[in-house]
Amino acid sequence: MRLYETEIGSRLMLGTAQYPSPAVLADAFRRSGAGIATVSVRREAGGERAGAAFWELVRDLGVTLLPNTAGCHSVREAVTTAQMARELFDTSWIKLEVIGHADTLQPDPFGLVEAARILTEDGFCVFPYTTEDVVLADRLLSVGCEVLMPWGAPIGTGLGLTNVYGLRTLRAQFPDVPMVVDAGLGLPSQAATAMEMGYDAVLLNTAVAKAGDPAAMAEGFARAVEAGRLAFQADPMEPRDMAAPSTPVVGKAFLE
């Protein structure tokens, strides 16, 4: 998988929040083989190396880092946070979140497009957290985004893929654009379904971090992502309304 000209070895991305301990977080990443770790800039602070221990832990995971603008509700806040992230983590990659609704954490489409435009013009590689809306996707691509990250369901709900039709339509509309299903997944089977639909990767956090055994759940998701990708590449059979015998009738023995 190539994202912004960078090759990533795994199609599973994991967040770094809400784990019971740093050791559990590290174990989950090891068991999953995740290729990208997302981290909120709000975990870091200027002065006196605040947050340095967490940064060292993430760095030692040996994965590509994708800072995000989690919790930002305006264009100005998101852009400023992205600029801070570039300085803190020495990367132009940014997962862009501009939240528009406090209860559902749905992105603000107008603010998202404007912030994406500003950041791409400033040299950022923007990974926009968006919905499955085709028009919004087109706008994001037009301002320079090369990757889209539509939600499966609202962040942290574990509901899975709540709009399969919309996600299939989005994938079909832009077949050559790398797409990552981001947020709302609760079970490995849901990740497999997203991959079977042709999505390039999945990103999740809560489903792993809040599991009884986060490391085992992380490994479960990793296997599901691999299985879903293989199924997609194998060109699955089309569903049919009528039964069809799997054993040929020709040559079958019969009694008179």
CSV table of N, CA, C and O in Angstrom, one decimal, residues 157-226:
chain,number,residue,atom,x,y,z
A,157,THR,N,-18.1,4.2,18.7
A,157,THR,CA,-19.4,3.6,18.9
A,157,THR,C,-19.3,2.1,18.7
A,157,THR,O,-20.1,1.3,19.3
A,158,GLY,N,-18.4,1.6,17.9
A,158,GLY,CA,-18.4,0.2,17.6
A,158,GLY,C,-19.5,-0.4,16.8
A,158,GLY,O,-19.8,-1.6,16.8
A,159,LEU,N,-20.2,0.5,16.1
A,159,LEU,CA,-21.4,0.1,15.4
A,159,LEU,C,-21.1,-0.6,14.0
A,159,LEU,O,-21.9,-1.2,13.4
A,160,GLY,N,-19.9,-0.5,13.6
A,160,GLY,CA,-19.5,-1.1,12.3
A,160,GLY,C,-19.8,-0.2,11.1
A,160,GLY,O,-19.7,1.0,11.2
A,161,LEU,N,-20.1,-0.8,10.0
A,161,LEU,CA,-20.4,-0.1,8.8
A,161,LEU,C,-21.9,0.2,8.7
A,161,LEU,O,-22.7,-0.6,8.3
A,162,THR,N,-22.3,1.4,9.1
A,162,THR,CA,-23.7,1.8,9.3
A,162,THR,C,-24.3,2.2,7.9
A,162,THR,O,-25.5,2.2,7.8
A,163,ASN,N,-23.5,2.5,6.9
A,163,ASN,CA,-24.0,2.8,5.6
A,163,ASN,C,-23.2,2.1,4.5
A,163,ASN,O,-22.4,2.7,3.8
A,164,VAL,N,-23.5,0.8,4.4
A,164,VAL,CA,-22.7,0.0,3.4
A,164,VAL,C,-23.0,0.5,2.0
A,164,VAL,O,-22.0,0.6,1.2
A,165,TYR,N,-24.2,0.9,1.7
A,165,TYR,CA,-24.5,1.4,0.4
A,165,TYR,C,-23.6,2.7,0.1
A,165,TYR,O,-23.0,2.8,-1.0
A,166,GLY,N,-23.6,3.6,1.0
A,166,GLY,CA,-22.8,4.8,0.8
A,166,GLY,C,-21.3,4.5,0.7
A,166,GLY,O,-20.6,5.1,-0.2
A,167,LEU,N,-20.8,3.6,1.4
A,167,LEU,CA,-19.4,3.3,1.4
A,167,LEU,C,-19.1,2.6,0.0
A,167,LEU,O,-18.0,2.8,-0.6
A,168,ARG,N,-20.0,1.7,-0.4
A,168,ARG,CA,-19.7,1.0,-1.7
A,168,ARG,C,-19.8,2.1,-2.9
A,168,ARG,O,-19.0,2.0,-3.8
A,169,THR,N,-20.7,3.0,-2.8
A,169,THR,CA,-20.8,4.0,-3.8
A,169,THR,C,-19.6,4.9,-3.9
A,169,THR,O,-19.1,5.2,-4.9
A,170,LEU,N,-19.1,5.3,-2.7
A,170,LEU,CA,-17.9,6.1,-2.6
A,170,LEU,C,-16.7,5.4,-3.2
A,170,LEU,O,-15.9,5.9,-4.0
A,171,ARG,N,-16.6,4.1,-2.9
A,171,ARG,CA,-15.4,3.3,-3.4
A,171,ARG,C,-15.5,3.2,-4.9
A,171,ARG,O,-14.5,3.3,-5.6
A,172,ALA,N,-16.7,3.0,-5.4
A,172,ALA,CA,-16.9,2.8,-6.8
A,172,ALA,C,-16.7,4.1,-7.6
A,172,ALA,O,-16.2,4.1,-8.7
A,173,GLN,N,-17.0,5.2,-7.0
A,173,GLN,CA,-16.9,6.5,-7.6
A,173,GLN,C,-15.5,6.9,-7.8
A,173,GLN,O,-15.2,7.6,-8.8
A,174,PHE,N,-14.6,6.6,-6.9
A,174,PHE,CA,-13.2,7.0,-7.0
A,174,PHE,C,-12.3,5.7,-6.8
A,174,PHE,O,-11.6,5.5,-5.8
A,175,PRO,N,-12.3,4.8,-7.8
A,175,PRO,CA,-11.6,3.5,-7.7
A,175,PRO,C,-10.1,3.6,-7.5
A,175,PRO,O,-9.5,2.7,-7.0
A,176,ASP,N,-9.5,4.7,-7.9
A,176,ASP,CA,-8.1,4.8,-7.9
A,176,ASP,C,-7.5,5.6,-6.7
A,176,ASP,O,-6.3,5.8,-6.5
A,177,VAL,N,-8.4,6.1,-5.9
A,177,VAL,CA,-8.0,6.9,-4.7
A,177,VAL,C,-7.9,6.0,-3.5
A,177,VAL,O,-8.8,5.3,-3.1
A,178,PRO,N,-6.7,6.1,-2.8
A,178,PRO,CA,-6.6,5.3,-1.6
A,178,PRO,C,-7.6,5.7,-0.5
A,178,PRO,O,-7.8,6.9,-0.3
A,179,MET,N,-8.3,4.7,0.0
A,179,MET,CA,-9.3,5.0,1.0
A,179,MET,C,-9.2,4.1,2.2
A,179,MET,O,-8.9,2.9,2.1
A,180,VAL,N,-9.3,4.8,3.4
A,180,VAL,CA,-9.2,4.1,4.7
A,180,VAL,C,-10.5,4.3,5.5
A,180,VAL,O,-11.0,5.4,5.7
A,181,VAL,N,-11.2,3.2,5.8
A,181,VAL,CA,-12.3,3.3,6.7
A,181,VAL,C,-11.9,3.6,8.1
A,181,VAL,O,-11.1,2.8,8.7
A,182,ASP,N,-12.3,4.7,8.6
A,182,ASP,CA,-11.8,5.3,9.8
A,182,ASP,C,-13.0,5.5,10.8
A,182,ASP,O,-13.9,6.2,10.5
A,183,ALA,N,-12.9,4.9,12.0
A,183,ALA,CA,-13.8,5.1,13.1
A,183,ALA,C,-15.1,4.2,13.0
A,183,ALA,O,-15.6,3.9,12.0
A,184,GLY,N,-15.5,3.8,14.2
A,184,GLY,CA,-16.8,3.2,14.4
A,184,GLY,C,-16.7,1.7,14.3
A,184,GLY,O,-17.7,1.0,14.6
A,185,LEU,N,-15.6,1.1,14.0
A,185,LEU,CA,-15.5,-0.4,13.9
A,185,LEU,C,-15.4,-1.0,15.3
A,185,LEU,O,-14.7,-0.5,16.2
A,186,GLY,N,-16.1,-2.1,15.5
A,186,GLY,CA,-16.1,-2.7,16.8
A,186,GLY,C,-15.6,-4.1,16.8
A,186,GLY,O,-15.2,-4.7,17.9
A,187,LEU,N,-15.7,-4.8,15.7
A,187,LEU,CA,-15.3,-6.2,15.6
A,187,LEU,C,-14.4,-6.5,14.3
A,187,LEU,O,-14.6,-5.8,13.3
A,188,PRO,N,-13.6,-7.5,14.4
A,188,PRO,CA,-12.8,-7.8,13.2
A,188,PRO,C,-13.6,-8.1,12.0
A,188,PRO,O,-13.2,-7.8,10.9
A,189,SER,N,-14.7,-8.7,12.1
A,189,SER,CA,-15.6,-9.0,11.0
A,189,SER,C,-16.0,-7.8,10.2
A,189,SER,O,-16.1,-7.8,9.0
A,190,GLN,N,-16.2,-6.7,10.9
A,190,GLN,CA,-16.5,-5.4,10.3
A,190,GLN,C,-15.3,-4.9,9.4
A,190,GLN,O,-15.5,-4.3,8.3
A,191,ALA,N,-14.1,-5.1,9.9
A,191,ALA,CA,-13.0,-4.7,9.2
A,191,ALA,C,-12.8,-5.5,7.9
A,191,ALA,O,-12.5,-5.0,6.9
A,192,ALA,N,-13.1,-6.8,8.1
A,192,ALA,CA,-13.0,-7.7,6.9
A,192,ALA,C,-14.0,-7.3,5.8
A,192,ALA,O,-13.7,-7.3,4.6
A,193,THR,N,-15.2,-6.9,6.3
A,193,THR,CA,-16.2,-6.5,5.3
A,193,THR,C,-15.7,-5.2,4.5
A,193,THR,O,-15.9,-5.1,3.3
A,194,ALA,N,-15.1,-4.3,5.3
A,194,ALA,CA,-14.6,-3.1,4.6
A,194,ALA,C,-13.6,-3.4,3.6
A,194,ALA,O,-13.5,-2.9,2.5
A,195,MET,N,-12.7,-4.3,3.9
A,195,MET,CA,-11.6,-4.7,3.0
A,195,MET,C,-12.2,-5.5,1.8
A,195,MET,O,-11.7,-5.3,0.7
A,196,GLU,N,-13.2,-6.3,2.0
A,196,GLU,CA,-13.8,-7.0,0.9
A,196,GLU,C,-14.5,-6.1,-0.1
A,196,GLU,O,-14.6,-6.4,-1.2
A,197,MET,N,-14.9,-4.9,0.4
A,197,MET,CA,-15.5,-3.9,-0.4
A,197,MET,C,-14.5,-3.1,-1.3
A,197,MET,O,-14.9,-2.3,-2.1
A,198,GLY,N,-13.2,-3.4,-1.0
A,198,GLY,CA,-12.2,-2.7,-1.8
A,198,GLY,C,-11.5,-1.6,-1.2
A,198,GLY,O,-10.7,-0.9,-1.8
A,199,TYR,N,-11.8,-1.4,0.1
A,199,TYR,CA,-11.0,-0.3,0.8
A,199,TYR,C,-9.6,-0.7,1.0
A,199,TYR,O,-9.3,-1.9,1.1
A,200,ASP,N,-8.7,0.2,1.1
A,200,ASP,CA,-7.3,-0.1,1.2
A,200,ASP,C,-6.8,-0.4,2.6
A,200,ASP,O,-5.7,-1.0,2.7
A,201,ALA,N,-7.5,0.1,3.6
A,201,ALA,CA,-7.0,-0.1,4.9
A,201,ALA,C,-8.1,0.3,5.9
A,201,ALA,O,-9.2,0.9,5.5
A,202,VAL,N,-7.9,0.0,7.2
A,202,VAL,CA,-8.9,0.5,8.2
A,202,VAL,C,-8.1,1.1,9.4
A,202,VAL,O,-6.9,0.7,9.6
A,203,LEU,N,-8.7,2.0,10.0
A,203,LEU,CA,-8.1,2.7,11.2
A,203,LEU,C,-9.1,2.6,12.3
A,203,LEU,O,-10.3,2.9,12.2
A,204,LEU,N,-8.6,2.1,13.5
A,204,LEU,CA,-9.4,2.0,14.7
A,204,LEU,C,-8.6,2.2,15.9
A,204,LEU,O,-7.4,2.2,15.9
A,205,ASN,N,-9.3,2.5,17.0
A,205,ASN,CA,-8.7,2.7,18.3
A,205,ASN,C,-9.5,2.0,19.4
A,205,ASN,O,-9.0,1.1,20.1
A,206,THR,N,-10.7,2.5,19.7
A,206,THR,CA,-11.4,2.1,20.8
A,206,THR,C,-11.7,0.6,20.9
A,206,THR,O,-11.6,0.0,22.0
A,207,ALA,N,-12.0,0.0,19.7
A,207,ALA,CA,-12.3,-1.4,19.7
A,207,ALA,C,-11.2,-2.3,20.3
A,207,ALA,O,-11.4,-3.3,20.9
A,208,VAL,N,-9.9,-1.8,20.1
A,208,VAL,CA,-8.8,-2.5,20.6
A,208,VAL,C,-8.4,-2.1,22.0
A,208,VAL,O,-8.3,-2.9,22.9
A,209,ALA,N,-8.4,-0.8,22.2
A,209,ALA,CA,-7.9,-0.2,23.5
A,209,ALA,C,-8.9,-0.6,24.6
A,209,ALA,O,-8.4,-0.8,25.8
A,210,LYS,N,-10.2,-0.7,24.3
A,210,LYS,CA,-11.2,-1.0,25.4
A,210,LYS,C,-11.5,-2.5,25.5
A,210,LYS,O,-12.4,-2.9,26.2
A,211,ALA,N,-10.9,-3.4,24.7
A,211,ALA,CA,-11.2,-4.8,24.7
A,211,ALA,C,-10.6,-5.4,26.0
A,211,ALA,O,-9.7,-4.8,26.6
A,212,GLY,N,-11.2,-6.5,26.5
A,212,GLY,CA,-10.6,-7.2,27.6
A,212,GLY,C,-9.2,-7.6,27.5
A,212,GLY,O,-8.4,-7.5,28.4
A,213,ASP,N,-8.8,-7.9,26.3
A,213,ASP,CA,-7.4,-8.3,25.9
A,213,ASP,C,-7.1,-7.5,24.7
A,213,ASP,O,-7.3,-8.0,23.6
A,214,PRO,N,-6.6,-6.3,24.8
A,214,PRO,CA,-6.3,-5.4,23.7
A,214,PRO,C,-5.3,-6.0,22.6
A,214,PRO,O,-5.6,-5.9,21.4
A,215,ALA,N,-4.3,-6.7,23.1
A,215,ALA,CA,-3.3,-7.3,22.2
A,215,ALA,C,-4.0,-8.4,21.3
A,215,ALA,O,-3.7,-8.5,20.1
A,216,ALA,N,-4.8,-9.2,22.0
A,216,ALA,CA,-5.5,-10.3,21.2
A,216,ALA,C,-6.5,-9.7,20.2
A,216,ALA,O,-6.6,-10.2,19.1
A,217,MET,N,-7.2,-8.7,20.6
A,217,MET,CA,-8.1,-8.0,19.7
A,217,MET,C,-7.4,-7.4,18.5
A,217,MET,O,-7.8,-7.4,17.4
A,218,ALA,N,-6.2,-6.8,18.8
A,218,ALA,CA,-5.4,-6.2,17.8
A,218,ALA,C,-5.0,-7.2,16.7
A,218,ALA,O,-5.0,-7.0,15.5
A,219,GLU,N,-4.6,-8.4,17.2
A,219,GLU,CA,-4.2,-9.4,16.3
A,219,GLU,C,-5.4,-9.9,15.5
A,219,GLU,O,-5.3,-10.3,14.3
A,220,GLY,N,-6.5,-10.0,16.2
A,220,GLY,CA,-7.8,-10.4,15.5
A,220,GLY,C,-8.1,-9.5,14.3
A,220,GLY,O,-8.4,-9.9,13.2
A,221,PHE,N,-8.0,-8.2,14.6
A,221,PHE,CA,-8.2,-7.2,13.5
A,221,PHE,C,-7.2,-7.4,12.4
A,221,PHE,O,-7.5,-7.2,11.2
A,222,ALA,N,-6.0,-7.6,12.7
A,222,ALA,CA,-4.9,-7.8,11.7
A,222,ALA,C,-5.2,-8.9,10.8
A,222,ALA,O,-5.1,-8.8,9.6
A,223,ARG,N,-5.6,-10.0,11.4
A,223,ARG,CA,-6.0,-11.2,10.5
A,223,ARG,C,-7.2,-11.0,9.7
A,223,ARG,O,-7.3,-11.4,8.5
A,224,ALA,N,-8.2,-10.2,10.2
A,224,ALA,CA,-9.4,-9.9,9.5
A,224,ALA,C,-9.1,-9.0,8.3
A,224,ALA,O,-9.6,-9.2,7.2
A,225,VAL,N,-8.2,-8.1,8.5
A,225,VAL,CA,-7.8,-7.2,7.4
A,225,VAL,C,-7.2,-8.0,6.3
A,225,VAL,O,-7.4,-7.8,5.1
A,226,GLU,N,-6.3,-8.9,6.6
A,226,GLU,CA,-5.6,-9.7,5.6
A,226,GLU,C,-6.6,-10.6,4.9
A,226,GLU,O,-6.5,-10.7,3.7
